Coordinates of C-alpha atoms and ligand atoms in Angstrom, one line a residue:
M240 CA -15.5 6.6 25.2
N241 CA -12.0 7.1 24.1
K242 CA -10.6 7.1 27.6
C243 CA -12.4 3.9 28.2
F244 CA -11.0 2.4 25.0
F245 CA -7.5 3.5 26.1
D246 CA -7.9 1.6 29.4
F247 CA -9.1 -1.5 27.4
L248 CA -6.0 -1.1 25.2
I249 CA -3.7 -1.1 28.2
S250 CA -5.3 -4.2 29.6
H251 CA -5.3 -6.0 26.2
A252 CA -1.6 -5.2 25.9
K253 CA -0.9 -6.9 29.2
I254 CA -3.2 -9.9 28.8
Y255 CA -1.8 -10.8 25.4
G256 CA 1.9 -10.3 26.3
F257 CA 2.7 -7.0 24.6
I258 CA 3.4 -4.6 27.5
F259 CA 3.9 -5.2 31.2
P260 CA 4.5 -2.6 33.9
S261 CA 8.2 -2.8 35.0
S262 CA 9.0 -4.5 38.3
E263 CA 5.3 -5.2 38.7
I264 CA 5.8 -7.7 41.6
Y265 CA 7.3 -4.8 43.6
G266 CA 4.4 -2.5 42.8
G267 CA 5.8 -1.1 39.5
L268 CA 7.8 1.9 38.6
N269 CA 6.2 5.1 37.3
A270 CA 6.4 5.4 33.5
I271 CA 8.7 2.5 32.9
Y272 CA 7.4 -0.5 31.0
D273 CA 8.6 -3.9 29.8
Y274 CA 7.8 -5.4 26.4
G275 CA 6.4 -9.0 26.6
P276 CA 6.9 -11.8 24.1
H277 CA 4.5 -10.3 21.4
G278 CA 5.5 -6.7 22.3
V279 CA 9.2 -7.4 21.6
E280 CA 8.4 -9.1 18.3
L281 CA 6.3 -6.1 17.2
K282 CA 8.9 -3.6 18.4
N283 CA 11.7 -5.5 16.5
N284 CA 9.6 -5.5 13.4
I285 CA 9.0 -1.7 13.6
K286 CA 12.7 -1.2 14.1
D287 CA 13.5 -3.5 11.2
F288 CA 11.2 -1.6 8.9
W289 CA 12.6 1.8 9.9
W290 CA 16.2 0.6 9.8
K291 CA 15.8 -0.9 6.3
S292 CA 13.9 2.1 5.0
M293 CA 16.7 4.3 6.1
T294 CA 19.9 2.4 5.7
Q295 CA 19.1 -0.1 2.9
L296 CA 17.0 2.1 0.6
Y297 CA 19.4 5.1 0.9
E298 CA 22.9 4.3 -0.3
N299 CA 24.2 7.5 1.5
I300 CA 22.8 6.6 4.9
V301 CA 24.8 4.4 7.2
G302 CA 24.1 3.2 10.8
V303 CA 25.8 3.4 14.1
D304 CA 25.2 2.0 17.6
S305 CA 26.9 4.4 20.1
S306 CA 27.1 3.9 23.8
I307 CA 24.5 5.3 26.2
L308 CA 27.1 6.7 28.6
M309 CA 29.3 9.4 27.1
H310 CA 32.0 11.8 28.2
S311 CA 30.5 14.5 30.3
D312 CA 31.7 17.3 28.0
V313 CA 29.4 16.0 25.3
W314 CA 26.4 17.2 27.3
H315 CA 28.0 20.6 27.9
A316 CA 28.8 21.0 24.2
S317 CA 25.3 19.9 23.2
G318 CA 23.7 22.4 25.6
H319 CA 21.8 19.8 27.5
V320 CA 23.5 20.6 30.9
D321 CA 22.4 24.3 30.7
K322 CA 19.4 24.2 28.5
F323 CA 17.6 20.9 28.6
N324 CA 15.2 22.2 31.1
E325 CA 11.5 22.0 31.5
F326 CA 9.4 24.3 33.6
L327 CA 7.8 22.8 36.6
I328 CA 5.2 23.9 39.1
D329 CA 4.3 22.2 42.4
H330 CA 0.9 22.0 44.0
K331 CA 1.2 22.6 47.7
D332 CA -1.8 20.6 48.7
S333 CA -1.6 17.5 46.5
K334 CA 2.3 17.6 46.5
K335 CA 2.1 16.8 42.9
R336 CA 4.4 18.2 40.2
Y337 CA 3.2 19.5 36.8
R338 CA 4.5 21.1 33.7
P339 CA 2.8 24.4 33.6
E340 CA 2.5 24.6 29.8
I341 CA 0.8 21.2 29.8
L342 CA -1.7 22.3 32.5
I343 CA -2.5 25.3 30.2
Q344 CA -2.7 23.3 27.0
E345 CA -5.0 20.7 28.6
Y346 CA -7.2 23.5 30.1
V347 CA -7.5 25.1 26.7
E348 CA -8.3 21.8 24.9
K349 CA -11.0 21.0 27.4
N350 CA -12.6 24.4 27.8
Y351 CA -12.1 26.3 24.5
F352 CA -12.7 23.5 22.1
N353 CA -15.7 25.3 20.5
D354 CA -14.0 28.8 20.8
P355 CA -11.0 28.6 18.4
K356 CA -10.3 32.3 18.7
K357 CA -9.9 32.2 22.5
K358 CA -7.9 29.0 22.2
E359 CA -5.5 30.5 19.6
K360 CA -5.1 33.7 21.7
T361 CA -4.3 31.8 24.9
L362 CA -1.9 29.4 23.2
S363 CA -0.1 32.2 21.3
R364 CA 0.5 34.0 24.6
L365 CA 1.7 30.7 26.2
Y366 CA 4.2 30.0 23.3
R367 CA 5.4 33.6 23.4
S368 CA 6.1 33.4 27.1
L369 CA 7.8 30.0 26.7
E370 CA 10.0 31.4 23.9
K371 CA 11.0 34.3 26.2
K372 CA 11.2 32.0 29.2
D373 CA 8.9 34.4 30.9
L374 CA 7.9 32.2 33.9
T375 CA 6.1 35.1 35.6
D376 CA 3.6 35.5 32.7
I377 CA 3.0 31.7 32.5
K378 CA 2.1 31.7 36.2
I379 CA -0.1 34.7 35.7
L380 CA -1.8 32.8 32.9
I381 CA -2.5 29.9 35.2
D382 CA -4.0 32.2 37.8
E383 CA -6.1 34.1 35.2
L384 CA -7.5 30.8 33.8
C385 CA -8.2 29.7 37.4
I386 CA -6.5 26.3 36.8
S387 CA -6.8 24.1 39.8
D388 CA -5.1 20.8 40.7
P389 CA -7.0 18.0 38.9
V390 CA -7.3 16.0 42.1
F391 CA -7.5 18.5 44.9
K392 CA -9.4 21.1 42.9
T393 CA -7.6 23.9 44.7
K394 CA -5.3 26.6 43.3
N395 CA -2.5 26.5 45.8
W396 CA 0.4 26.6 43.4
T397 CA 4.1 27.4 43.9
K398 CA 6.2 29.6 41.7
I399 CA 7.3 28.1 38.4
R400 CA 10.9 26.8 38.3
H401 CA 13.5 25.2 35.9
F402 CA 14.2 21.5 36.1
N403 CA 16.9 19.7 34.2
M404 CA 15.6 16.6 32.5
M405 CA 18.8 14.5 32.4
F406 CA 19.4 11.6 34.8
K407 CA 22.7 12.1 36.5
I408 CA 24.4 9.0 37.7
E409 CA 25.1 9.1 41.4
N410 CA 28.7 8.6 42.6
E411 CA 30.0 9.1 39.0
K412 CA 30.9 12.7 38.7
N413 CA 29.2 14.3 35.7
L414 CA 28.0 11.1 34.1
Y415 CA 24.6 11.3 32.6
L416 CA 22.2 8.8 30.9
R417 CA 21.8 10.2 27.4
P418 CA 18.6 12.1 26.8
E419 CA 18.8 11.7 23.0
T420 CA 20.7 9.3 20.7
A421 CA 21.9 12.1 18.3
Q422 CA 25.0 13.0 20.2
G423 CA 26.6 9.6 19.6
I424 CA 26.2 10.4 15.9
F425 CA 27.9 13.8 16.1
T426 CA 30.8 12.5 18.2
N427 CA 31.4 9.7 15.6
F428 CA 31.0 12.1 12.6
H429 CA 34.7 12.0 11.6
N430 CA 35.1 8.3 12.3
I431 CA 32.2 7.5 10.0
I432 CA 33.4 9.9 7.2
K433 CA 36.8 8.3 7.3
S434 CA 35.9 4.7 7.7
N435 CA 33.0 4.7 5.1
R436 CA 34.3 7.4 2.7
M437 CA 31.1 9.4 3.1
K438 CA 30.5 12.6 1.0
I439 CA 28.0 15.4 1.7
P440 CA 25.1 14.9 1.6
F441 CA 24.9 11.8 3.8
G442 CA 23.1 10.5 6.8
I443 CA 23.8 8.5 10.0
A444 CA 21.0 6.5 11.5
Q445 CA 20.8 5.1 15.0
I446 CA 18.2 3.2 17.2
G447 CA 18.7 3.3 20.9
K448 CA 17.6 4.0 24.4
S449 CA 17.2 7.5 25.8
F450 CA 16.3 8.6 29.2
R451 CA 14.5 11.7 30.4
N452 CA 13.4 12.6 33.9
E453 CA 9.9 13.6 32.7
I454 CA 7.9 15.6 35.2
I455 CA 4.6 14.2 34.2
A456 CA 5.6 10.8 32.9
R457 CA 2.2 9.2 32.1
R458 CA -0.2 8.2 29.4
F459 CA 1.2 4.7 29.1
L460 CA 4.0 4.5 26.4
F461 CA 3.5 8.1 25.3
R462 CA 5.7 9.7 27.9
M463 CA 8.2 7.4 29.5
R464 CA 11.4 8.0 31.5
E465 CA 13.3 5.2 29.6
F466 CA 12.4 5.0 25.9
E467 CA 13.8 4.3 22.5
Q468 CA 14.4 6.7 19.6
M469 CA 15.0 6.0 15.9
E470 CA 17.0 9.0 14.8
M471 CA 18.8 10.0 11.6
Q472 CA 21.1 13.0 11.2
F473 CA 21.5 14.1 7.6
F474 CA 24.7 16.2 6.9
I475 CA 24.3 18.8 4.1
L476 CA 25.7 21.9 2.5
P477 CA 24.5 24.9 4.6
E478 CA 23.0 26.6 1.5
E479 CA 20.8 23.5 0.9
E480 CA 19.1 23.6 4.4
I481 CA 15.6 24.4 3.1
K482 CA 15.8 21.9 0.3
W483 CA 16.6 19.0 2.6
Y484 CA 14.4 20.1 5.4
E485 CA 11.4 20.0 3.0
Y486 CA 12.6 16.7 1.5
W487 CA 12.8 15.0 4.9
K488 CA 9.4 16.4 6.0
K489 CA 7.8 15.0 2.9
N490 CA 9.6 11.6 3.0
R491 CA 9.0 10.9 6.6
L492 CA 5.3 11.6 6.2
K493 CA 5.2 9.1 3.3
W494 CA 6.9 6.5 5.5
H495 CA 4.2 7.0 8.2
L496 CA 1.4 6.7 5.6
E497 CA 2.6 3.2 4.7
L498 CA 1.7 2.1 8.2
N499 CA -2.0 1.8 7.2
I500 CA -3.1 4.0 10.0
E501 CA -6.5 5.6 9.5
Y502 CA -5.8 8.8 7.8
K503 CA -8.3 11.0 9.6
K504 CA -7.0 10.0 13.0
Y505 CA -3.7 10.5 11.6
Y506 CA -0.7 12.7 11.2
K507 CA -0.5 16.3 10.3
L508 CA 2.8 18.0 9.7
C509 CA 2.8 21.0 12.0
K510 CA 5.4 23.6 12.8
H511 CA 6.9 22.7 16.2
D512 CA 5.2 24.8 18.9
H513 CA 8.3 25.4 21.0
L514 CA 11.7 24.8 19.4
A515 CA 14.4 22.8 21.2
H516 CA 17.5 24.8 22.1
Y517 CA 19.5 23.3 19.1
A518 CA 16.9 23.8 16.4
N519 CA 16.5 26.5 13.8
A520 CA 13.2 25.1 12.3
G521 CA 11.1 22.1 13.3
S522 CA 8.0 20.3 12.2
D523 CA 6.2 17.5 14.0
I524 CA 4.3 14.5 12.6
K525 CA 1.4 14.1 15.0
F526 CA -1.3 11.6 15.8
N527 CA -4.7 12.1 17.2
F528 CA -4.5 10.3 20.6
P529 CA -7.5 10.3 23.0
F530 CA -5.7 13.2 24.6
G531 CA -5.4 15.3 21.4
F532 CA -2.9 15.6 18.6
Q533 CA 0.5 14.8 19.9
E534 CA 4.0 14.6 18.4
I535 CA 5.4 11.2 17.3
E536 CA 8.3 12.4 15.1
G537 CA 10.2 15.6 14.9
I538 CA 12.0 16.8 11.8
H539 CA 14.4 19.6 12.8
S540 CA 17.1 21.7 11.2
R541 CA 19.9 21.6 13.7
R542 CA 22.1 23.7 11.5
D543 CA 25.8 23.5 12.6
F544 CA 24.8 23.9 16.2
D545 CA 26.1 20.5 17.5
L546 CA 29.3 20.0 15.3
K547 CA 30.3 23.6 16.0
N548 CA 30.0 23.2 19.7
H549 CA 31.8 19.9 19.7
E550 CA 34.6 21.5 17.8
F551 CA 34.8 24.2 20.4
F552 CA 34.7 21.8 23.4
S553 CA 36.8 19.0 22.0
K554 CA 39.3 21.2 20.1
K555 CA 39.1 18.7 17.2
K556 CA 38.1 19.8 13.7
L557 CA 34.7 18.5 12.7
R558 CA 34.6 19.8 9.2
V559 CA 34.6 18.5 5.6
F560 CA 36.8 19.7 2.8
E561 CA 34.8 19.3 -0.4
L562 CA 34.2 21.3 -3.5
K563 CA 37.2 23.4 -2.6
K564 CA 35.5 24.5 0.6
N565 CA 36.3 23.8 4.2
Y566 CA 33.1 24.0 6.2
I567 CA 31.0 22.6 9.0
P568 CA 27.9 20.9 7.4
Y569 CA 24.4 21.7 8.5
V570 CA 22.2 18.9 9.8
I571 CA 18.6 17.9 9.2
E572 CA 17.4 15.5 11.9
T573 CA 14.5 13.1 11.8
S574 CA 13.7 11.8 15.3
L575 CA 11.0 9.2 15.9
G576 CA 9.9 7.8 19.2
L577 CA 9.8 4.0 18.9
D578 CA 7.5 3.5 21.9
R579 CA 5.2 6.3 20.8
L580 CA 4.9 4.7 17.4
F581 CA 4.2 1.4 19.0
L582 CA 1.4 3.0 20.9
V583 CA 0.0 4.6 17.7
L584 CA 0.0 1.3 15.9
F585 CA -1.5 -0.5 18.8
Y586 CA -4.2 2.1 19.3
S587 CA -5.2 2.4 15.7
S588 CA -5.1 -1.4 14.9
L589 CA -7.1 -2.6 17.9
K590 CA -10.7 -3.1 16.9
K591 CA -13.8 -4.6 18.4
E592 CA -15.7 -6.0 15.4
K593 CA -19.3 -7.3 15.2
L594 CA -19.3 -10.5 13.1
K595 CA -22.2 -11.7 10.8
N596 CA -23.3 -14.2 13.5
G597 CA -23.7 -11.3 16.0
T598 CA -20.7 -12.1 18.1
I599 CA -17.9 -9.6 18.8
R600 CA -14.3 -10.3 18.0
I601 CA -11.2 -8.4 19.1
V602 CA -8.7 -8.1 16.4
L603 CA -5.4 -6.3 16.1
K604 CA -5.3 -5.1 12.4
L605 CA -1.6 -4.4 12.2
P606 CA 0.1 -4.2 8.8
Y607 CA 1.0 -7.8 8.0
Y608 CA 4.7 -6.9 7.8
L609 CA 4.7 -5.7 11.4
S610 CA 2.6 -8.5 13.0
P611 CA 4.5 -10.2 15.8
I612 CA 3.6 -13.7 14.5
K613 CA 3.2 -14.2 10.8
A614 CA 1.2 -17.4 10.8
A615 CA -0.3 -20.0 13.1
I616 CA -0.5 -23.7 12.4
F617 CA -3.2 -25.8 14.1
P618 CA -4.5 -29.3 13.9
L619 CA -8.3 -29.4 13.7
V620 CA -8.3 -32.1 16.4
K621 CA -5.7 -33.6 18.7
K622 CA -5.9 -37.1 17.3
D623 CA -5.7 -39.3 14.2
G624 CA -2.2 -38.1 13.2
L625 CA -3.3 -34.5 12.6
P626 CA -1.0 -32.9 15.2
E627 CA 2.0 -34.8 13.7
I628 CA 1.3 -33.4 10.2
A629 CA 0.8 -29.8 11.7
K630 CA 4.0 -30.1 13.7
K631 CA 5.9 -31.1 10.6
I632 CA 4.6 -28.1 8.6
F633 CA 5.5 -25.9 11.6
N634 CA 9.1 -27.3 11.7
D635 CA 9.6 -26.9 8.0
V636 CA 8.3 -23.3 7.8
K637 CA 9.6 -21.9 11.1
I638 CA 13.1 -21.6 9.5
H639 CA 11.8 -18.9 7.3
H640 CA 9.1 -17.1 9.3
K641 CA 8.0 -16.4 12.9
L642 CA 5.2 -18.9 13.5
V643 CA 3.2 -20.5 16.3
Y644 CA 2.0 -24.0 16.7
D645 CA -1.1 -24.4 18.9
E646 CA -3.4 -27.2 19.8
K647 CA -4.4 -26.1 23.3
E648 CA -8.0 -25.1 22.6
S649 CA -10.9 -25.6 20.2
I650 CA -10.3 -24.2 16.7
G651 CA -12.7 -21.2 17.2
K652 CA -10.8 -20.1 20.3
L653 CA -7.4 -20.6 18.6
Y654 CA -8.6 -18.2 15.8
R655 CA -9.8 -15.6 18.3
R656 CA -6.4 -15.7 20.1
Q657 CA -4.5 -15.1 16.9
D658 CA -6.9 -12.3 15.9
A659 CA -6.2 -10.6 19.2
I660 CA -2.4 -10.6 18.6
G661 CA -2.7 -9.6 14.9
T662 CA -1.6 -12.8 13.2
P663 CA -2.4 -12.4 9.5
F664 CA -2.9 -16.1 8.6
C665 CA -3.9 -19.4 10.3
F666 CA -3.4 -22.7 8.6
T667 CA -5.5 -25.7 9.8
V668 CA -4.7 -29.3 9.2
D669 CA -7.8 -31.5 8.9
Y670 CA -8.8 -34.9 7.6
D671 CA -8.6 -33.8 4.0
T672 CA -4.9 -32.9 4.6
I673 CA -4.2 -36.6 4.9
K674 CA -5.7 -37.3 1.5
T675 CA -4.8 -34.1 -0.5
D676 CA -1.8 -32.5 1.2
T677 CA -3.9 -29.3 1.5
V678 CA -4.7 -27.1 4.5
T679 CA -7.3 -24.5 5.2
M680 CA -5.9 -20.9 5.1
R681 CA -7.8 -18.3 7.0
N682 CA -7.2 -14.6 6.6
R683 CA -7.4 -12.4 9.7
D684 CA -9.1 -9.4 8.0
S685 CA -11.5 -10.9 5.4
L686 CA -12.1 -14.1 7.5
D687 CA -12.1 -15.9 4.1
Q688 CA -11.0 -19.5 4.2
K689 CA -9.6 -21.4 1.2
R690 CA -7.7 -24.6 0.7
I691 CA -4.1 -24.4 -0.4
H692 CA -1.4 -26.9 -0.9
I693 CA 1.1 -27.4 1.9
K694 CA 4.0 -26.4 -0.5
E695 CA 2.5 -23.0 -0.9
I696 CA 2.4 -22.0 2.7
S697 CA 5.9 -20.5 3.0
K698 CA 5.6 -18.6 -0.3
I699 CA 2.3 -17.1 0.7
I700 CA 3.7 -15.9 4.0
E701 CA 6.7 -14.5 2.4
K702 CA 4.7 -12.6 -0.3
E703 CA 2.1 -11.3 2.0
T704 CA 4.0 -10.5 5.2
G705 CA 7.5 -9.6 4.1
L706 CA 8.8 -6.1 3.8
K707 CA 9.5 -6.4 0.1
K708 CA 6.3 -4.8 -1.1
V709 CA 6.4 -1.8 1.2
L710 CA 10.1 -1.2 0.7
K711 CA 9.7 -1.2 -3.0
K712 CA 6.9 1.4 -2.8
L713 CA 9.0 3.6 -0.6
S714 CA 12.0 3.3 -2.9
Y715 CA 10.1 5.2 -5.6
F716 CA 10.1 8.4 -3.4
I717 CA 13.9 8.5 -2.8
Ligands
LIG1028 P1 7.6 16.2 23.8 O1 7.4 17.6 23.4 O2 6.4 15.3 23.6 O3 8.2 16.0 25.1 P2 10.1 16.4 22.4 O4 9.8 17.5 21.5 O5 10.8 16.7 23.7 O6 8.7 15.6 22.8 P3 12.1 15.2 20.9 O7 13.2 15.7 21.8 O8 12.0 15.9 19.6 O9 10.8 15.2 21.6 O10 12.3 13.7 20.7 C1 12.0 13.0 19.5 C2 11.0 11.9 19.7 O11 11.3 11.1 20.8 C3 9.6 12.5 20.0 O12 8.9 12.8 18.8 C4 8.9 11.3 20.7 O13 8.4 10.4 19.8 C5 10.1 10.6 21.4 N1 10.1 11.0 22.8 C6 10.6 12.1 23.4 N2 10.4 12.0 24.7 C7 9.8 10.9 25.0 C8 9.3 10.2 26.2 N3 9.4 10.8 27.4 N4 8.7 9.0 26.1 C9 8.5 8.4 24.9 N5 9.0 9.0 23.7 C10 9.5 10.2 23.8

């Protein structure tokens, strides 16, 4: 059922201009996607919400937009050249490549779902071996569980090997596409302190593209090779590590809960199963996808790992002198995948609803402040001067809000189309408009219709679909 719904979601995203496979006319490219006209609006609204929540509500968090290409020493200092590895196993018959831990996790989810003890025991062994990088034991586990290739159903596996996930640029010695945005924050640490007179504790936020040569890049937007991250590095006194780690875990979860996602399908804060090479502690905010609870955002304590290594490699001091102390600050990181969050929002908002008259409608119940289009303006019929009035309303209000004007189909079909892309309000100009300067306002969720004066349209859209309400609520938690 869920898998079927996921296929429906992928097709809905394409038909309504949210997500297209990249280079589709040439047969597409594995795990790379393009955002269509409605997709880019939704994505920009998510970014805007995150950016304002971080850099506008917090007076001690500033932004940066660093380059994707960086000096090659950055990736030596950050540990990515030596340690940003995944394990991989090949299947000799299918010639397919897998991540062994994911093969095991999927096997356990599928076969031990009603035997929690067995599940726990197997996963603990897996995580112990991952921690110790004991490739032999992971291979033994695959053999003991008799895991076979999902397509060929045979067990003809190779040994497990390491595989670096960074994309190296050919003909450019040692240049890489960045695998995380965080390093552009660390390398600008001193520039930002000096230019913006920052004092500990303070944060630097960034939204940008990252690239990872994922071995199993699949599951639509969940695991891509080119994706976007929204990251914030918060610089603190080392002795305040726990305090800020707990603070950011709590605050990031609160932010997610403002997205109106069904709580039970929703996030848990879990200790990260397998810590990244830079992290001292890590927690994930997870979502229950059709393929199980999966990470959307990580909150990590990176300690002084990055700044210390950049000091060593660059021979430049990356310290602060405050409170009569000269020290390298610790860092708490919040790292959210924009495309993964897009997928979560799309998945949890897309509904098939049975209406009172027995028909089914497809509706995208996004929070109003994230909807790609805030309102649609229609004339009831394409004659008697109604299109002209509707067009005038559109032209007056479009300066303030993202709207559409549509007259291409019957009113019922126009409503259905706006439901399918998540537009909160539709305003229809009819014959009464000529006499009373009022229009019918229809709400996406309640389907209620009421008459309002033309002058009220812009104010209603502003009040109901703007970020003000949600930002105000979040500001209480700071
Ligand atoms: P995973 O274990 O799922 O590979 P990760 O622990 O490697 O994720 P981080 O390095 O902590 O992920 O990156 C922070 C966030 O970036 C993740 O929570 C996720 O939302 C996003 N992200 C990471 N890799 C990808 C990817 N290949 N495609 C889309 N988003 C990703």
